[in-house]
mmCIF file of C-alpha atoms in Angstrom:
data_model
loop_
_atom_site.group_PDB
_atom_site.id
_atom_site.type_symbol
_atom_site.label_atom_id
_atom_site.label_comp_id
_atom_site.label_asym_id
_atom_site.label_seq_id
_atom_site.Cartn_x
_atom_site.Cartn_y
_atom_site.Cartn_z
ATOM 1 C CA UNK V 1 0.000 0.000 0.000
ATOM 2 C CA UNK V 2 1.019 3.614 -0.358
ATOM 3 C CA UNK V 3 -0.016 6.811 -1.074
ATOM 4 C CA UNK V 4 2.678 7.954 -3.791
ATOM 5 C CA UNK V 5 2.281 8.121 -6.687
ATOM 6 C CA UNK V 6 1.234 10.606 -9.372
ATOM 7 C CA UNK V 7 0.155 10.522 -13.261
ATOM 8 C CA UNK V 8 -0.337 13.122 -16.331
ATOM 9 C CA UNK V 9 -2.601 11.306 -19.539
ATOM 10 C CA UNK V 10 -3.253 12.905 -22.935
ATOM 11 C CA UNK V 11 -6.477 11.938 -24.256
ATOM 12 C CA UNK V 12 -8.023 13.043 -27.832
ATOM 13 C CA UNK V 13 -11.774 11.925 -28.700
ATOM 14 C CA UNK V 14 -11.612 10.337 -32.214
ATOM 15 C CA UNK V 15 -15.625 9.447 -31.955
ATOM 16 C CA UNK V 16 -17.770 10.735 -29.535
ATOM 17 C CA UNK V 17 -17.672 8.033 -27.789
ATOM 18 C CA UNK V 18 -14.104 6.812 -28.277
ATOM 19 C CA UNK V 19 -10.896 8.046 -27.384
ATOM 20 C CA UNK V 20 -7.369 7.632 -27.716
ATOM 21 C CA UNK V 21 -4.414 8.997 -25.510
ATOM 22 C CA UNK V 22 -1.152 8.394 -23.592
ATOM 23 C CA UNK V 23 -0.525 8.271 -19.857
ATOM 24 C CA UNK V 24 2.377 8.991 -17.737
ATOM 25 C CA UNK V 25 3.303 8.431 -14.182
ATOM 26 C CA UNK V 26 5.117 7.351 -11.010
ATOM 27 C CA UNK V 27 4.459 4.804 -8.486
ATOM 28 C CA UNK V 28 6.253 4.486 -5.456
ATOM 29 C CA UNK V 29 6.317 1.020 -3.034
ATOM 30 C CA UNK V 30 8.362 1.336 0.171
ATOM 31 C CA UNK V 31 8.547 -1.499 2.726
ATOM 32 C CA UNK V 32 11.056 -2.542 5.776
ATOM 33 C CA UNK V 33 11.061 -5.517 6.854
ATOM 34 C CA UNK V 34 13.199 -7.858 8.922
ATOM 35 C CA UNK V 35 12.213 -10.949 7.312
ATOM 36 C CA UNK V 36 14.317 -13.998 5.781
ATOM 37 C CA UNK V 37 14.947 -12.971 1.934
ATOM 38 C CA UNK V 38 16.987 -15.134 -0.524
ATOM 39 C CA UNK V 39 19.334 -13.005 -2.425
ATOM 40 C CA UNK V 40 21.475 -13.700 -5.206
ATOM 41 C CA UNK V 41 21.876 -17.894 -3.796
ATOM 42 C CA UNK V 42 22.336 -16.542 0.071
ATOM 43 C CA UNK V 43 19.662 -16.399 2.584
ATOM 44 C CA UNK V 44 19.836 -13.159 4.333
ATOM 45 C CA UNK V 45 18.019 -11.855 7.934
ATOM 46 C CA UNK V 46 18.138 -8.705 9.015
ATOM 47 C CA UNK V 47 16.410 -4.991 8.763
ATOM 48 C CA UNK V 48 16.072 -4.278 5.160
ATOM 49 C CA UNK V 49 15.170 -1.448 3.258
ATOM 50 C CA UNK V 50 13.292 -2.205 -0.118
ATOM 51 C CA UNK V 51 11.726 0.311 -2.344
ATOM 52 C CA UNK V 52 9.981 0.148 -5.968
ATOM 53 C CA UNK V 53 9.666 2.821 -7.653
ATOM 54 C CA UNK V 54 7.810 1.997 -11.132
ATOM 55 C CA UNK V 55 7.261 4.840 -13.961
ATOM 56 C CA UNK V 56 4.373 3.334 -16.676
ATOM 57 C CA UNK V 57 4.539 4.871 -20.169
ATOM 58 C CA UNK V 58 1.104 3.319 -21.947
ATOM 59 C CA UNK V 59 -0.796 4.356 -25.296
ATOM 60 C CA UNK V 60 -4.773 3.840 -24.264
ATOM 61 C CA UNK V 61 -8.111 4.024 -25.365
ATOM 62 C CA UNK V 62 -11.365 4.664 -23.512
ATOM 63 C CA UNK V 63 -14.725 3.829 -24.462
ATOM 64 C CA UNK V 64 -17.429 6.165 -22.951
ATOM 65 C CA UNK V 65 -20.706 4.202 -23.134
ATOM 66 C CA UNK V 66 -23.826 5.616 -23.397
ATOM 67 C CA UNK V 67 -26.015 3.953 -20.384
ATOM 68 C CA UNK V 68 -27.263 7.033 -18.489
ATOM 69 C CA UNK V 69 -29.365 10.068 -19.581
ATOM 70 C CA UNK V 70 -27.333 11.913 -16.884
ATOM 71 C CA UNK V 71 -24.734 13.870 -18.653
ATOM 72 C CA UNK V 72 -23.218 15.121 -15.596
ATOM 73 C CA UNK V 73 -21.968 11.638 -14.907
ATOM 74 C CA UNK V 74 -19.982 9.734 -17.465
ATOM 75 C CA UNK V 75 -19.009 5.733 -16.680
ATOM 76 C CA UNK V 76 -16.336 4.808 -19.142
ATOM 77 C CA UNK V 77 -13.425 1.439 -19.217
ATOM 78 C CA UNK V 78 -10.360 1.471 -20.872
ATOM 79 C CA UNK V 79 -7.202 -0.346 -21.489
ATOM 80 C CA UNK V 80 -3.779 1.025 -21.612
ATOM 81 C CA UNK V 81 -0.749 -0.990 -23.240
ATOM 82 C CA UNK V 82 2.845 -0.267 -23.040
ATOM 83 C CA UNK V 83 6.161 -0.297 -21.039
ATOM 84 C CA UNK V 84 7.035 -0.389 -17.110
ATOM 85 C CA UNK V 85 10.305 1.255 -15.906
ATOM 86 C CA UNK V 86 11.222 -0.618 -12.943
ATOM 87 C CA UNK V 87 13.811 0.264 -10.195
ATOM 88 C CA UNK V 88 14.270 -2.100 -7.156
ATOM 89 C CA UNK V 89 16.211 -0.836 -4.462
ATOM 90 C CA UNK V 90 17.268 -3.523 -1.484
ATOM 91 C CA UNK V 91 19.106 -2.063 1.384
ATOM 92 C CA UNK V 92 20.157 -4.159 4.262
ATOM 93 C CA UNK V 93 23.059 -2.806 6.692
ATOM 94 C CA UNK V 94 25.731 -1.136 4.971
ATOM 95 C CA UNK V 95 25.162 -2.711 1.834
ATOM 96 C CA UNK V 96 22.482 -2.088 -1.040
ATOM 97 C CA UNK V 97 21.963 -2.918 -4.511
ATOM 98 C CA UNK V 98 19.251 -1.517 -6.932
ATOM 99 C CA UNK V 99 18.534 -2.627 -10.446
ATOM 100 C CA UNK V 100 16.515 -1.326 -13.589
ATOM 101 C CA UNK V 101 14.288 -2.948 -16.014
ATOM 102 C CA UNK V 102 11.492 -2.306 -18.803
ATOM 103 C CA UNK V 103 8.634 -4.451 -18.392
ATOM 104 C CA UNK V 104 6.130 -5.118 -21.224
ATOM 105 C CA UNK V 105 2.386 -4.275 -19.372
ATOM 106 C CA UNK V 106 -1.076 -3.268 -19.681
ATOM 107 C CA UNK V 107 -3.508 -2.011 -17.100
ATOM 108 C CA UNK V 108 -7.488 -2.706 -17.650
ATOM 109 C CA UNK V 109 -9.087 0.655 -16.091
ATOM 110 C CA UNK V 110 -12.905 1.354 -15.034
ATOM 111 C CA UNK V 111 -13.688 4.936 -13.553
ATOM 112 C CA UNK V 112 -16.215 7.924 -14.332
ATOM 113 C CA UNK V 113 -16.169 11.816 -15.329
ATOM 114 C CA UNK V 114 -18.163 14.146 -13.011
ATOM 115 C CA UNK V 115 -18.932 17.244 -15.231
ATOM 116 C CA UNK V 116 -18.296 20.692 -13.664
ATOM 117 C CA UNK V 117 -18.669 23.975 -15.212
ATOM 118 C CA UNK V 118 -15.385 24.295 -16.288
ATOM 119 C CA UNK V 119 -13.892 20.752 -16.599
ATOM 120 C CA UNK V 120 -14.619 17.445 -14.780
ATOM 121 C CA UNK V 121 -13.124 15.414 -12.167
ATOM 122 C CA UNK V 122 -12.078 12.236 -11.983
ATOM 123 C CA UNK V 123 -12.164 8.826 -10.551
ATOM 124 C CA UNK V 124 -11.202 5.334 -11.606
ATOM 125 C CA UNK V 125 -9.774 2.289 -11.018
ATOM 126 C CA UNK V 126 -6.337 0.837 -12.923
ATOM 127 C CA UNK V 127 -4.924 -2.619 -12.478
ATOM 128 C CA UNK V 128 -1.559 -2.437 -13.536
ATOM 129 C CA UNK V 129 0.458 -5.539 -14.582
ATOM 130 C CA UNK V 130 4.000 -5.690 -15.304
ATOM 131 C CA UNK V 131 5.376 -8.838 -16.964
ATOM 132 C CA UNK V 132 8.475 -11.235 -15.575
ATOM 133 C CA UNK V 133 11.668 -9.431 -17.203
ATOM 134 C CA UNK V 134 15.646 -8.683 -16.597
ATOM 135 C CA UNK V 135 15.274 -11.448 -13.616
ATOM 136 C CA UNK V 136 12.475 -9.427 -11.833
ATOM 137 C CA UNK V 137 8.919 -11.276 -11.202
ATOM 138 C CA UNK V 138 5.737 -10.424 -12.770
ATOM 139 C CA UNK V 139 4.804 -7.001 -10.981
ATOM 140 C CA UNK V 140 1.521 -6.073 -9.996
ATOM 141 C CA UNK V 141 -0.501 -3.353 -8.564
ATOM 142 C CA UNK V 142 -4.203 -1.906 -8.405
ATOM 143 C CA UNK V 143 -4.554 1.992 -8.452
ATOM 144 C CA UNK V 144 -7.072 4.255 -7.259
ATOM 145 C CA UNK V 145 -6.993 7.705 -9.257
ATOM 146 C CA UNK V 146 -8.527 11.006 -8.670
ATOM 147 C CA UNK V 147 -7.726 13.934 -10.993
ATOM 148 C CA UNK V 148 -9.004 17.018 -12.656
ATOM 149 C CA UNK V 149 -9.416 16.874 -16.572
ATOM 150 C CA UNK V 150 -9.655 19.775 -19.110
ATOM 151 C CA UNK V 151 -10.276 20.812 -22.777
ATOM 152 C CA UNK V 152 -7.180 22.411 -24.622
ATOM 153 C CA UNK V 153 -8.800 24.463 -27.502
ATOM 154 C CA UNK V 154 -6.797 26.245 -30.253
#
């Protein structure tokens, strides 16, 4: 669990009910722990200090249903494809180690668009998944959004 994280998306409409975009962000896992880890062959106890920190560059599209008269609240799910960055950081005592890797992913999303005068707000749901690669496990991790969106006009 934790509370860090932030993200930026770029969304176009290309129907009125369809649209495509990109979305940007960074997640951050922190845990200590004193627990029995195997690391590289040797078991190790002590008090570690292991942090994630996972930056998701996905293309998406969103489908905006039309199930409710209510225009002032729009239901929509979408699916985002696209690379993980992955850093793993393991301290324990005086010595660390921390390693990178891009991860092939996608992230299935549900949420809804509360209209306000001048925008709407946001809320959804994203389950991001992060496949097995460079020797790190498949990654996993569900994310609750809120956000403000806007209309860029030229």
């Amino acid at each position: 669990m934790s509370w860090r994280g932030i993200g930026l998306d770029f969304a176009s409409f290309v129907k009125p009910d369809l649209a495509v975009g990109l979305a940007f962000g960074r997640n951050v896992f922190f845990d200590n722990t004193t627990k029995t880890i195997n690391f590289k062959g040797v078991d190790i106890t002590g008090n570690q200090d292991r942090s994630l920190n996972v930056w998701p560059v996905l293309a998406n599209v969103r489908w905006f249903p039309k199930i409710t008269s209510n225009r002032d609240i729009q239901p929509y799910i979408g699916a985002h494809i696209g690379g993980y960055i992955i850093e793993r950081y393991i301290g324990i005592g005086l010595t660390a180690t921390q390693d990178t890797n891009f991860h092939f992913g996608m992230a299935p999303e549900i949420g809804a668009f509360f209209q306000l005068p001048y925008g709407a707000f946001f809320l959804n749901a994203r389950y991001n998944m992060a496949f097995a690669a460079g020797g790190v496990p498949f990654q996993r991790f569900l994310g609750f959004n809120l956000g403000y969106a806007w209309e860029f006009r030229h």
